[in-house]
Amino acid sequence: MQAYLLNLGVLISIYSILAITLNFIMGYAGIFSLAHAVFFGVGAYTGALVAMSLSASIFVTVPIAMVVAGVLSLALALPALRVRGEYFVAASLGLQVLAVTVFSEWKSVTGGIGGLIGIPPVDLVGYQIYRPAAFFPLSLAVLVLVLVATRLLVHSSFGRSLTAIRDSESAAESFGKNVPLIKTISVVISAALAAIAGVLYAHYLAFINVESFTLDTSVLVMAMVIIGGTGTAAGPVVGAALLLLLPGLLSYMSFLPQTQIGAIQQIIYGLGMAVLMIFRPGGLVGRSKAKARTRPKDPDTEAQAPASRPAEAAR
Amino acid sequence: MTASAATNAAARPVEAPEVLLEIRNLEKHFGGVHAVSNVSMDLRAGIVTTLVGPNGAGKTTLFNLITGHLVRSGGSLRWLGRDIAGMKPYRIARLGIARTFQDLRLFNDMTVEENILTVMEPGALPFSLSGPSAREKRAKVEHVMERTDLIDKAHVRAIDLAYAERKFLSLARIMAADARLWLLDEPASGLDPNSYETFLRLLREEVAAGVTVCIIEHNLDIVVGISDRIAFLDRGRLLADGEPKSVLENPELTAIYFGDRA
Ligand SMILES: Nc1ncnc2c1ncn2[C@@H]1O[C@H](COP(=O)(O)OP(=O)(O)O)[C@@H](O)[C@H]1O
Ligand SMILES: [Mg+2]
């Protein structure tokens, strides 16, 4: 039982990191990415390869994985952020599909479908951390660090620029903001931080393959963000915990037919998400009434204001 | 006609003030619509220019061409002698040209304070290494909020403000931006008389402090009260450009303006 809970705690920490880093671009920059699992995967493969060939020290694996994921994210950000938002979603979907192919076909590096096995445990200043009782505090500590780092960023001048761009791109640029550059930096930061989750995941399981980094994972993480509350501090963690606890909770309900638990789970997911979005469109942690939705966003195309005739305006 | 009218307006001081923005033969076509058609004019330092003209005359389009939000179909734009046509909006903004939008485009989910603060932070780095210190920025934000009567709303989100407050937040942003030229797109439309007075006072103070203003405005009382010069646009063409009186007393122009054109 204890092992079960610790295992769940580790997974919730890792997925929370993914949800927090996706929320950073979704909630604050308004960039919707379906490729978040790619950077999770790049982090995991890079961390595993570095640990197997160079050093398993977290101070070696994590920085290298962050740099690799950050640089690769430029391949997505540079072309896609120069055009409108919808294109980014499409481009990210393309990258996700491409990455799954690379993960499963580049056998000499990723081990193909079989994946990488025998990944050494993470080394923290000389201590090998592999037992769940030790790994859970580590993953929790990393989660807290990532959470603090993103909060600091959101409340810095950079975070304000991101939110300004999300609310009105044309107004932001007319106050001197280099919109493509700022968006690109945010995508790089998000990808690099997501890679940390990948490194933890690779060490924890000691085995990785492409199945953990598919479109399903990207969609799951996006669901965690939306259900928890896009653009909130606690929402992504709440969303990650809820979606990972749900399967376990369902299997404890002994009155449910155990053979169909998978299907029942899907139905509850689907219904829950639809009901939530109707009654709490801002997510569980978000504002109960998303007031922003009741007033149209300032359009980025010039709107024709109602004619203010001189006589009226003089009132 | 344009050139001579412009020099008239500027002729009262001993020497004409320096030209900040030189617009020559500017053109903008949307398909078959000539939104701006062969417009030439100068915006000179310290001179308040008002753009008037019926709806659809091309006033907002002219602003969009100056700020780089639209790409011109022809003609030239020079800022202090330097060609700015084709430059990205953020670069033009950094040269010292700031604007408001007819539909405001506030940063709706940010508080009043954040809306003002963020225009003082154009840099892309997460933490600014140069520029004013955090404390100086906060002090300036306070000052701007006090002048625009928004100090009690500092922590209210822009979307939750009343109409007049939203208009003043739009002004507060431009006041914080430290620009040399302001392009104001119908900043006073729909204001109640009190707000209106506050707006005029603010504008006069800023002009006295050295800001050059070009303003789109329908209310002819304001126009006469604050303008040094009026430019009259209709169907993309600049029909007149000169002292307020001479433009407003032209019966042909008022006929167009009040809509009873032949
Ligand atoms: N982005 C655009 N695309 C197509 N037509 C436009 C666009 N912006 C303005 N127009 C057209 O250009 C003309 C001038 O519009 P505008 O500059 O907004 O007028 P004003 O601000 O003087 O009321 C109008 O006929 C308008 O429909
Ligand atoms: Mg207009």
Coordinates of C-alpha atoms and ligand atoms in Angstrom, one line a residue:
Chain A
M1 CA 0.0 0.0 0.0
Q2 CA 2.7 2.4 1.0
A3 CA 4.7 1.6 -2.2
Y4 CA 1.6 2.2 -4.2
L5 CA 1.1 5.6 -2.7
L6 CA 4.7 6.6 -3.1
N7 CA 4.7 5.4 -6.7
L8 CA 1.6 7.6 -7.3
G9 CA 3.3 10.5 -5.6
V10 CA 6.2 10.3 -7.9
L11 CA 4.0 10.1 -11.0
I12 CA 1.9 13.0 -9.8
S13 CA 5.0 15.1 -9.3
I14 CA 6.4 14.3 -12.7
Y15 CA 3.1 15.0 -14.5
S16 CA 2.6 18.1 -12.4
I17 CA 5.9 19.4 -13.8
L18 CA 4.7 18.7 -17.3
A19 CA 1.4 20.4 -16.6
I20 CA 3.0 23.5 -15.0
T21 CA 5.4 23.9 -17.9
L22 CA 2.6 23.5 -20.5
N23 CA 0.5 26.0 -18.5
F24 CA 3.3 28.5 -18.7
I25 CA 2.8 28.8 -22.4
M26 CA -0.9 28.0 -22.6
G27 CA -2.1 30.1 -19.7
Y28 CA 0.3 33.1 -19.9
A29 CA 1.3 33.3 -23.6
G30 CA -1.9 31.8 -25.1
I31 CA 0.2 29.3 -27.1
F32 CA -1.5 25.9 -27.4
S33 CA 1.0 23.1 -28.0
L34 CA 0.2 19.5 -28.7
A35 CA 3.9 18.6 -28.6
H36 CA 4.6 18.8 -24.9
A37 CA 5.2 15.0 -24.7
V38 CA 8.0 15.5 -27.3
F39 CA 10.1 17.6 -24.9
F40 CA 9.2 15.2 -22.0
G41 CA 10.6 12.4 -24.3
V42 CA 13.6 14.4 -25.4
G43 CA 14.4 15.0 -21.7
A44 CA 13.9 11.3 -20.9
Y45 CA 16.1 9.9 -23.8
T46 CA 18.8 12.5 -23.3
G47 CA 18.9 12.0 -19.5
A48 CA 19.0 8.2 -20.0
L49 CA 21.8 8.3 -22.6
V50 CA 23.9 10.7 -20.6
A51 CA 23.4 8.6 -17.4
M52 CA 24.3 5.5 -19.3
S53 CA 27.4 6.9 -21.0
L54 CA 28.7 9.9 -19.1
S55 CA 27.3 10.4 -15.6
A56 CA 24.1 9.8 -13.7
S57 CA 24.6 12.9 -11.6
I58 CA 21.4 15.0 -11.6
F59 CA 23.7 18.0 -12.1
V60 CA 24.9 16.6 -15.4
T61 CA 21.8 14.9 -16.8
V62 CA 19.4 17.7 -16.1
P63 CA 21.3 20.6 -17.6
I64 CA 22.2 18.6 -20.8
A65 CA 18.6 17.5 -21.2
M66 CA 17.3 21.0 -20.7
V67 CA 19.7 22.4 -23.3
V68 CA 18.8 19.7 -25.9
A69 CA 15.1 20.1 -25.4
G70 CA 15.4 23.9 -25.5
V71 CA 17.4 23.9 -28.7
L72 CA 15.0 21.4 -30.3
S73 CA 12.0 23.5 -29.3
L74 CA 13.4 26.3 -31.6
A75 CA 12.6 24.0 -34.5
L76 CA 9.0 24.4 -33.5
A77 CA 9.0 28.0 -32.3
L78 CA 10.9 29.8 -34.9
P79 CA 8.7 29.0 -37.9
A80 CA 5.4 28.6 -36.1
L81 CA 5.4 31.7 -34.0
R82 CA 5.7 34.0 -36.9
V83 CA 2.2 33.1 -38.0
R84 CA -1.2 33.1 -36.3
G85 CA -2.0 31.0 -33.3
E86 CA -3.9 28.2 -35.1
Y87 CA -0.8 27.4 -37.1
F88 CA 1.1 26.8 -34.0
V89 CA -1.3 24.1 -32.9
A90 CA -1.1 22.4 -36.3
A91 CA 2.7 22.7 -36.4
S92 CA 3.0 21.2 -32.8
L93 CA 0.8 18.3 -33.8
G94 CA 3.1 17.7 -36.8
L95 CA 6.1 17.8 -34.6
Q96 CA 4.5 15.3 -32.2
V97 CA 3.8 12.8 -35.0
L98 CA 7.3 13.3 -36.4
A99 CA 8.9 12.8 -33.0
V100 CA 7.1 9.6 -32.3
T101 CA 8.4 8.3 -35.6
V102 CA 12.0 9.3 -34.6
F103 CA 11.7 7.8 -31.1
S104 CA 10.5 4.5 -32.5
E105 CA 12.7 4.3 -35.7
W106 CA 16.1 5.8 -34.6
K107 CA 17.1 2.5 -33.2
S108 CA 20.8 3.2 -32.6
V109 CA 19.9 6.1 -30.2
T110 CA 16.5 5.4 -28.8
G111 CA 16.5 1.7 -28.9
G112 CA 13.5 1.7 -31.3
I113 CA 10.2 0.2 -30.0
G114 CA 12.0 -1.8 -27.4
G115 CA 13.3 1.5 -25.9
L116 CA 16.2 1.9 -23.5
I117 CA 16.7 -0.5 -20.6
G118 CA 19.0 -0.5 -17.6
I119 CA 19.0 3.2 -17.0
P120 CA 21.1 3.8 -13.8
P121 CA 19.5 5.4 -10.8
V122 CA 19.9 9.1 -10.3
D123 CA 22.9 10.2 -8.5
L124 CA 22.5 13.1 -6.0
V125 CA 25.9 14.2 -4.6
G126 CA 27.1 10.5 -4.4
Y127 CA 23.8 9.0 -3.2
Q128 CA 22.0 6.6 -5.6
I129 CA 18.3 7.3 -5.4
Y130 CA 16.1 4.5 -6.6
R131 CA 13.8 3.4 -3.7
P132 CA 10.4 5.1 -4.0
A133 CA 10.7 6.3 -0.4
A134 CA 13.8 8.3 -1.5
F135 CA 12.7 9.1 -5.0
F136 CA 9.3 10.7 -3.9
P137 CA 10.9 13.5 -1.8
L138 CA 13.4 14.2 -4.7
S139 CA 10.6 14.5 -7.3
L140 CA 8.6 16.6 -4.9
A141 CA 11.5 18.9 -4.4
V142 CA 12.1 19.3 -8.1
L143 CA 8.4 20.0 -8.5
V144 CA 8.6 22.8 -6.0
L145 CA 11.6 24.2 -7.7
V146 CA 9.9 24.2 -11.1
L147 CA 6.8 25.7 -9.5
V148 CA 8.8 28.5 -7.8
A149 CA 10.8 29.2 -11.0
T150 CA 7.7 29.6 -13.2
R151 CA 5.9 31.7 -10.6
L152 CA 8.9 34.1 -10.5
L153 CA 8.9 34.2 -14.3
V154 CA 5.2 34.9 -14.5
H155 CA 5.5 37.8 -12.0
S156 CA 8.6 39.3 -13.7
S157 CA 8.5 41.8 -16.6
F158 CA 8.8 38.8 -18.9
G159 CA 5.6 37.3 -17.5
R160 CA 3.8 40.6 -17.9
S161 CA 4.9 40.9 -21.5
L162 CA 3.6 37.4 -22.2
T163 CA 0.2 38.2 -20.7
A164 CA 0.1 41.5 -22.5
I165 CA 0.7 39.7 -25.8
R166 CA -1.9 37.1 -25.0
D167 CA -4.5 39.8 -24.3
S168 CA -3.7 42.0 -27.3
E169 CA -0.8 41.3 -29.6
S170 CA -1.2 44.5 -31.6
A171 CA -1.2 46.7 -28.4
A172 CA 1.8 44.9 -27.0
E173 CA 3.8 45.5 -30.1
S174 CA 2.8 49.1 -30.3
F175 CA 4.4 49.5 -26.9
G176 CA 7.7 48.1 -28.2
K177 CA 7.4 44.4 -27.5
N178 CA 9.1 42.0 -29.9
V179 CA 6.3 39.5 -30.0
P180 CA 7.9 36.6 -31.9
L181 CA 11.1 36.8 -29.8
I182 CA 9.2 36.8 -26.5
K183 CA 7.0 33.9 -27.6
T184 CA 10.0 32.0 -28.7
I185 CA 11.7 32.4 -25.4
S186 CA 8.6 31.3 -23.6
V187 CA 8.5 28.1 -25.7
V188 CA 12.2 27.4 -25.1
I189 CA 11.8 27.8 -21.3
S190 CA 8.7 25.6 -21.3
A191 CA 10.4 22.8 -23.3
A192 CA 13.6 23.0 -21.2
L193 CA 11.7 22.7 -17.9
A194 CA 9.5 19.9 -19.3
A195 CA 12.8 18.0 -20.0
I196 CA 13.5 17.9 -16.3
A197 CA 10.3 15.7 -15.8
G198 CA 11.7 13.4 -18.6
V199 CA 15.0 12.9 -16.8
L200 CA 13.2 12.1 -13.5
Y201 CA 10.9 9.7 -15.3
A202 CA 13.8 7.8 -17.1
H203 CA 15.7 7.3 -13.8
Y204 CA 12.6 6.3 -11.9
L205 CA 11.5 3.6 -14.3
A206 CA 15.0 2.6 -15.4
F207 CA 13.3 1.9 -18.7
I208 CA 11.7 4.1 -21.3
N209 CA 10.2 3.6 -24.7
V210 CA 8.1 5.6 -27.1
E211 CA 4.8 4.7 -25.6
S212 CA 5.2 7.3 -22.8
F213 CA 5.8 10.2 -25.2
T214 CA 2.9 9.9 -27.7
L215 CA 0.1 12.3 -28.6
D216 CA -1.9 10.6 -25.9
T217 CA 0.5 12.0 -23.3
S218 CA 0.4 15.5 -24.8
V219 CA -3.4 15.4 -24.8
L220 CA -3.5 14.1 -21.2
V221 CA -1.2 16.9 -20.0
M222 CA -3.3 19.5 -21.8
A223 CA -6.4 18.0 -20.1
M224 CA -4.6 18.3 -16.7
V225 CA -4.0 22.0 -17.4
I226 CA -7.6 22.8 -18.6
I227 CA -9.3 20.8 -15.8
G228 CA -7.1 22.2 -13.1
G229 CA -7.3 25.8 -14.3
T230 CA -5.4 27.4 -17.2
G231 CA -3.4 30.4 -16.2
T232 CA -3.6 29.6 -12.4
A233 CA -0.7 28.7 -10.1
A234 CA -2.2 25.6 -8.5
G235 CA -4.5 24.4 -11.3
P236 CA -1.9 22.2 -13.2
V237 CA -1.0 20.3 -10.0
V238 CA -4.6 19.8 -9.0
G239 CA -5.4 18.6 -12.6
A240 CA -2.4 16.2 -12.6
A241 CA -3.3 14.8 -9.3
L242 CA -7.0 14.3 -10.2
L243 CA -6.4 12.6 -13.5
L244 CA -3.8 10.3 -12.0
L245 CA -5.8 9.4 -8.9
L246 CA -9.0 8.8 -10.8
P247 CA -8.1 5.3 -12.1
G248 CA -7.1 4.1 -8.7
L249 CA -10.2 5.5 -7.1
L250 CA -12.4 3.8 -9.6
S251 CA -10.8 0.4 -9.0
Y252 CA -11.6 0.8 -5.3
M253 CA -15.3 1.0 -6.1
S254 CA -16.0 -2.7 -5.8
F255 CA -19.5 -2.4 -7.1
L256 CA -18.1 -1.5 -10.5
P257 CA -17.6 -4.4 -12.9
Q258 CA -13.8 -4.8 -12.8
T259 CA -13.5 -6.1 -16.3
Q260 CA -15.0 -3.0 -17.8
I261 CA -13.1 -0.5 -15.5
G262 CA -11.2 0.9 -18.5
A263 CA -14.3 1.8 -20.4
I264 CA -16.0 3.2 -17.3
Q265 CA -13.0 5.3 -16.7
Q266 CA -13.1 6.8 -20.2
I267 CA -16.8 7.6 -19.8
I268 CA -16.2 9.3 -16.5
Y269 CA -13.3 11.3 -18.0
G270 CA -15.4 12.4 -20.9
L271 CA -18.5 13.3 -18.9
G272 CA -16.5 15.0 -16.2
M273 CA -14.6 17.1 -18.6
A274 CA -17.8 18.2 -20.5
V275 CA -19.7 19.0 -17.2
L276 CA -16.7 20.9 -15.8
M277 CA -16.3 23.0 -18.9
I278 CA -19.9 24.0 -18.8
F279 CA -20.0 24.9 -15.1
R280 CA -16.5 26.0 -14.5
P281 CA -14.9 27.0 -17.8
G282 CA -11.9 28.4 -15.9
G283 CA -11.1 25.0 -14.5
L284 CA -11.3 23.7 -10.9
V285 CA -9.0 26.4 -9.5
G286 CA -9.9 29.1 -12.0
R287 CA -12.4 31.9 -11.5
S288 CA -15.8 30.4 -11.2
K289 CA -17.2 32.8 -13.8
A290 CA -14.7 33.4 -16.5
K291 CA -15.7 37.0 -16.9
A292 CA -13.3 37.5 -19.8
R293 CA -15.5 35.4 -21.9
T294 CA -18.5 37.5 -21.4
R295 CA -16.9 40.5 -23.0
P296 CA -15.3 39.9 -26.4
K297 CA -11.6 40.1 -26.5
D298 CA -10.3 43.3 -28.2
P299 CA -10.0 42.2 -31.8
D300 CA -6.8 42.4 -33.5
T301 CA -8.4 43.6 -36.7
E302 CA -9.5 47.2 -36.7
A303 CA -13.1 47.3 -35.6
Q304 CA -15.4 50.0 -36.9
A305 CA -16.6 51.8 -33.8
P306 CA -20.2 53.0 -33.7
A307 CA -20.4 56.4 -35.4
S308 CA -20.0 59.1 -32.8
R309 CA -21.6 62.0 -34.5
P310 CA -20.4 65.4 -33.3
A311 CA -23.8 66.2 -31.8
E312 CA -23.8 63.0 -29.7
A313 CA -20.2 63.3 -28.6
A314 CA -20.8 66.8 -27.3
R315 CA -23.3 65.6 -24.7
Chain B
M1 CA -2.5 73.3 -50.9
T2 CA -1.3 71.0 -48.2
A3 CA 2.2 72.4 -47.9
S4 CA 1.2 76.0 -47.7
A5 CA -1.5 75.3 -45.1
A6 CA 1.0 73.5 -43.0
T7 CA 3.4 76.3 -43.0
N8 CA 0.6 78.7 -42.1
A9 CA -0.1 76.8 -39.0
A10 CA 3.5 76.7 -38.0
A11 CA 4.3 80.2 -39.1
R12 CA 3.3 82.0 -35.8
P13 CA 6.5 81.1 -33.9
V14 CA 9.7 82.7 -35.0
E15 CA 10.9 79.5 -36.5
A16 CA 8.9 76.5 -37.6
P17 CA 9.4 73.6 -35.1
E18 CA 11.3 70.6 -36.3
V19 CA 9.5 68.0 -38.4
L20 CA 9.1 64.8 -36.5
L21 CA 7.2 62.8 -39.0
E22 CA 7.2 63.5 -42.7
I23 CA 4.4 61.8 -44.7
R24 CA 4.7 61.9 -48.5
N25 CA 2.2 60.6 -51.1
L26 CA 1.1 57.9 -48.7
E27 CA -1.2 55.2 -50.2
K28 CA -3.2 52.3 -48.9
H29 CA -5.5 50.2 -51.0
F30 CA -7.6 47.3 -49.7
G31 CA -8.6 45.6 -52.9
G32 CA -10.4 48.3 -54.8
V33 CA -10.9 50.6 -51.7
H34 CA -8.5 53.5 -51.5
A35 CA -8.5 53.9 -47.8
V36 CA -5.6 56.4 -47.9
S37 CA -4.9 58.2 -51.1
N38 CA -1.9 60.4 -51.9
V39 CA -1.7 61.9 -48.4
S40 CA 1.3 64.2 -47.6
M41 CA 1.7 66.1 -44.3
D42 CA 4.2 66.9 -41.6
L43 CA 3.8 66.4 -37.9
R44 CA 6.0 69.0 -36.2
A45 CA 7.3 69.0 -32.6
G46 CA 4.8 70.5 -30.1
I47 CA 2.0 71.0 -32.7
V48 CA -1.4 69.5 -31.9
T49 CA -2.9 68.2 -35.1
T50 CA -6.4 66.9 -35.2
L51 CA -7.6 64.5 -37.9
V52 CA -11.2 65.0 -38.7
G53 CA -13.4 63.4 -41.3
P54 CA -16.5 61.2 -41.7
N55 CA -16.4 57.5 -40.7
G56 CA -14.5 55.4 -43.1
A57 CA -12.4 58.4 -44.2
G58 CA -9.2 56.6 -43.6
K59 CA -8.1 58.2 -40.3
T60 CA -7.4 55.0 -38.4
T61 CA -5.8 53.5 -41.5
L62 CA -3.4 56.4 -41.5
F63 CA -2.4 55.7 -37.9
N64 CA -2.0 52.0 -38.7
L65 CA 0.4 52.9 -41.6
I66 CA 2.4 55.2 -39.4
T67 CA 2.8 52.6 -36.6
G68 CA 3.6 49.8 -39.0
H69 CA 0.4 47.8 -38.3
L70 CA -0.4 48.0 -41.9
V71 CA 2.0 48.0 -44.8
R72 CA 1.7 50.9 -47.2
S73 CA 0.9 50.5 -50.9
G74 CA 3.0 53.5 -51.8
G75 CA 4.6 56.7 -50.6
S76 CA 7.1 57.4 -47.8
L77 CA 7.2 57.8 -44.1
R78 CA 10.2 59.5 -42.4
W79 CA 10.8 59.9 -38.6
L80 CA 13.4 62.6 -37.9
G81 CA 14.6 62.1 -41.5
R82 CA 14.9 58.3 -41.2
D83 CA 12.8 56.0 -43.5
I84 CA 10.5 54.0 -41.3
A85 CA 8.2 52.5 -43.9
G86 CA 8.4 48.7 -43.7
M87 CA 9.7 48.6 -40.2
K88 CA 8.0 46.3 -37.6
P89 CA 5.5 48.0 -35.2
Y90 CA 7.7 47.2 -32.2
R91 CA 10.7 49.0 -33.8
I92 CA 8.6 52.0 -34.7
A93 CA 7.3 52.1 -31.2
R94 CA 10.8 52.1 -29.8
L95 CA 11.7 55.2 -31.9
G96 CA 9.2 57.1 -29.8
I97 CA 5.8 56.8 -31.6
A98 CA 3.0 55.6 -29.3
R99 CA -0.7 55.2 -30.0
T100 CA -4.0 54.3 -28.6
F101 CA -6.6 52.2 -30.3
Q102 CA -10.2 53.2 -31.2
D103 CA -11.3 49.9 -29.6
L104 CA -8.7 50.4 -26.7
R105 CA -7.1 46.9 -26.7
L106 CA -6.3 47.0 -23.0
F107 CA -4.5 44.0 -21.5
N108 CA -7.9 42.8 -20.2
D109 CA -6.8 40.1 -17.7
M110 CA -4.1 42.3 -16.2
T111 CA -4.7 44.8 -13.4
V112 CA -4.6 48.5 -14.0
E113 CA -1.2 48.7 -12.4
E114 CA 0.2 45.8 -14.5
N115 CA -1.2 47.4 -17.7
I116 CA 0.8 50.5 -17.0
L117 CA 3.9 48.8 -15.7
T118 CA 4.2 46.5 -18.8
V119 CA 4.5 49.3 -21.3
M120 CA 7.6 50.5 -19.4
E121 CA 9.2 47.1 -20.0
P122 CA 9.6 46.5 -23.7
G123 CA 12.7 44.2 -23.3
A124 CA 12.4 40.5 -23.9
L125 CA 14.7 39.3 -21.1
P126 CA 13.1 37.8 -18.1
F127 CA 14.8 40.2 -15.8
S128 CA 15.8 43.6 -17.1
L129 CA 19.4 44.4 -16.7
S130 CA 19.3 48.1 -17.6
G131 CA 16.6 50.8 -17.6
P132 CA 14.8 52.2 -14.6
S133 CA 14.9 50.2 -11.3
A134 CA 11.8 48.4 -10.1
R135 CA 11.2 51.2 -7.5
E136 CA 11.4 53.9 -10.1
K137 CA 9.0 52.1 -12.3
R138 CA 6.5 51.7 -9.4
A139 CA 6.8 55.3 -8.6
K140 CA 6.0 56.3 -12.1
V141 CA 3.1 53.9 -12.3
E142 CA 1.7 55.5 -9.1
H143 CA 2.1 58.9 -10.5
V144 CA 0.3 58.0 -13.8
M145 CA -2.5 56.3 -11.9
E146 CA -3.0 59.4 -9.7
R147 CA -3.1 61.7 -12.7
T148 CA -5.7 59.6 -14.5
D149 CA -7.8 59.0 -11.3
L150 CA -7.1 55.3 -11.4
I151 CA -5.3 55.0 -8.1
D152 CA -8.2 53.4 -6.3
K153 CA -8.5 50.8 -9.1
A154 CA -4.8 49.8 -9.1
H155 CA -5.6 46.1 -8.5
V156 CA -8.7 45.9 -10.6
R157 CA -8.5 44.0 -13.8
A158 CA -8.9 46.1 -16.9
I159 CA -11.9 44.1 -18.0
D160 CA -13.7 45.0 -14.8
L161 CA -13.4 48.7 -15.2
A162 CA -16.2 51.1 -16.2
Y163 CA -16.2 52.6 -19.7
A164 CA -14.6 55.9 -18.8
E165 CA -12.0 54.2 -16.6
R166 CA -11.1 52.0 -19.6
K167 CA -10.5 55.1 -21.7
F168 CA -8.3 56.6 -19.0
L169 CA -6.3 53.4 -18.7
S170 CA -5.7 53.6 -22.4
L171 CA -4.3 57.1 -21.8
A172 CA -2.4 56.0 -18.7
R173 CA -0.5 53.4 -20.8
I174 CA 0.6 55.9 -23.4
M175 CA 1.6 58.4 -20.6
A176 CA 3.9 55.8 -19.1
A177 CA 5.4 54.9 -22.5
D178 CA 7.6 58.0 -22.7
A179 CA 7.0 58.6 -26.4
R180 CA 7.6 61.8 -28.3
L181 CA 4.7 61.5 -30.6
W182 CA 1.2 60.3 -29.5
L183 CA -1.4 59.1 -32.0
L184 CA -4.8 59.1 -30.2
D185 CA -7.6 57.4 -32.0
E186 CA -10.9 58.9 -30.7
P187 CA -9.8 59.1 -27.1
A188 CA -12.6 61.3 -25.9
S189 CA -15.6 59.6 -27.7
G190 CA -18.4 58.7 -25.3
L191 CA -16.9 60.4 -22.2
D192 CA -19.2 62.2 -19.8
P193 CA -18.6 66.0 -19.3
N194 CA -16.5 65.5 -16.1
S195 CA -14.2 62.9 -17.6
Y196 CA -14.0 65.1 -20.6
E197 CA -12.6 68.0 -18.7
T198 CA -10.1 65.7 -17.0
F199 CA -9.1 64.4 -20.4
L200 CA -8.6 67.9 -21.8
R201 CA -6.5 69.0 -18.8
L202 CA -4.3 65.9 -19.0
L203 CA -3.8 66.4 -22.7
R204 CA -2.8 70.1 -22.2
E205 CA -0.4 69.2 -19.5
E206 CA 1.3 66.6 -21.6
V207 CA 1.5 68.9 -24.6
A208 CA 3.1 71.6 -22.3
A209 CA 5.6 69.0 -21.2
G210 CA 6.7 68.5 -24.8
V211 CA 4.6 65.7 -26.2
T212 CA 3.5 66.1 -29.8
V213 CA 0.0 64.9 -30.4
C214 CA -2.0 63.8 -33.4
I215 CA -5.6 63.1 -32.4
I216 CA -8.6 61.7 -34.2
E217 CA -11.7 63.4 -32.8
H218 CA -15.3 64.0 -33.8
N219 CA -16.2 66.7 -31.3
L220 CA -15.6 70.0 -32.9
D221 CA -15.6 71.8 -29.6
I222 CA -12.5 69.9 -28.5
V223 CA -11.0 70.2 -31.9
V224 CA -11.2 74.0 -31.7
G225 CA -10.1 74.1 -28.1
I226 CA -6.9 72.2 -28.4
S227 CA -5.8 72.0 -32.0
D228 CA -3.1 74.1 -33.6
R229 CA -4.0 72.6 -36.8
I230 CA -6.7 70.5 -38.5
A231 CA -6.3 67.9 -41.2
F232 CA -9.5 67.0 -43.0
L233 CA -9.7 63.5 -44.6
D234 CA -12.5 62.2 -46.8
R235 CA -12.5 59.0 -48.7
G236 CA -8.7 58.6 -48.1
R237 CA -7.8 62.1 -49.5
L238 CA -6.5 65.0 -47.5
L239 CA -8.9 67.8 -48.4
A240 CA -7.5 70.5 -46.2
D241 CA -4.7 71.0 -43.7
G242 CA -4.4 74.2 -41.8
E243 CA -5.5 76.4 -39.0
P244 CA -8.7 75.2 -37.2
K245 CA -10.8 78.3 -38.2
S246 CA -10.0 78.2 -41.9
V247 CA -10.8 74.5 -42.1
L248 CA -14.0 74.6 -40.0
E249 CA -15.4 77.6 -41.7
N250 CA -15.1 76.1 -45.1
P251 CA -18.7 75.3 -46.0
E252 CA -17.8 72.5 -48.5
L253 CA -15.9 70.6 -45.7
T254 CA -18.7 71.0 -43.1
A255 CA -21.2 69.8 -45.7
I256 CA -19.1 66.6 -46.1
Y257 CA -18.6 66.3 -42.4
F258 CA -22.2 66.5 -41.5
G259 CA -23.1 64.0 -44.2
D260 CA -25.2 66.1 -46.6
R261 CA -22.9 65.7 -49.5
A262 CA -24.4 66.0 -52.9
Ligands
LIG1 N1 -7.9 45.9 -42.5 C1 -8.7 46.4 -43.5 N2 -9.1 45.6 -44.5 C2 -10.0 46.1 -45.4 N3 -10.5 47.3 -45.4 C3 -10.2 48.1 -44.4 C4 -9.3 47.7 -43.4 N4 -9.1 48.7 -42.5 C5 -9.9 49.7 -43.0 N5 -10.5 49.4 -44.2 C6 -11.4 50.3 -45.0 O1 -10.7 51.4 -45.2 C7 -11.6 52.6 -45.1 C8 -11.1 53.5 -44.0 O2 -11.3 52.9 -42.7 P1 -10.8 53.6 -41.4 O3 -9.4 54.1 -41.6 O4 -11.0 52.7 -40.3 O5 -11.7 54.9 -41.3 P2 -11.9 56.0 -40.1 O6 -11.0 55.6 -39.0 O7 -11.6 57.3 -40.7 O8 -13.3 55.9 -39.7 C9 -12.9 52.0 -44.8 O9 -13.6 51.9 -46.0 C10 -12.6 50.6 -44.2 O10 -13.7 49.8 -44.5
MG2 MG -11.4 55.0 -37.1

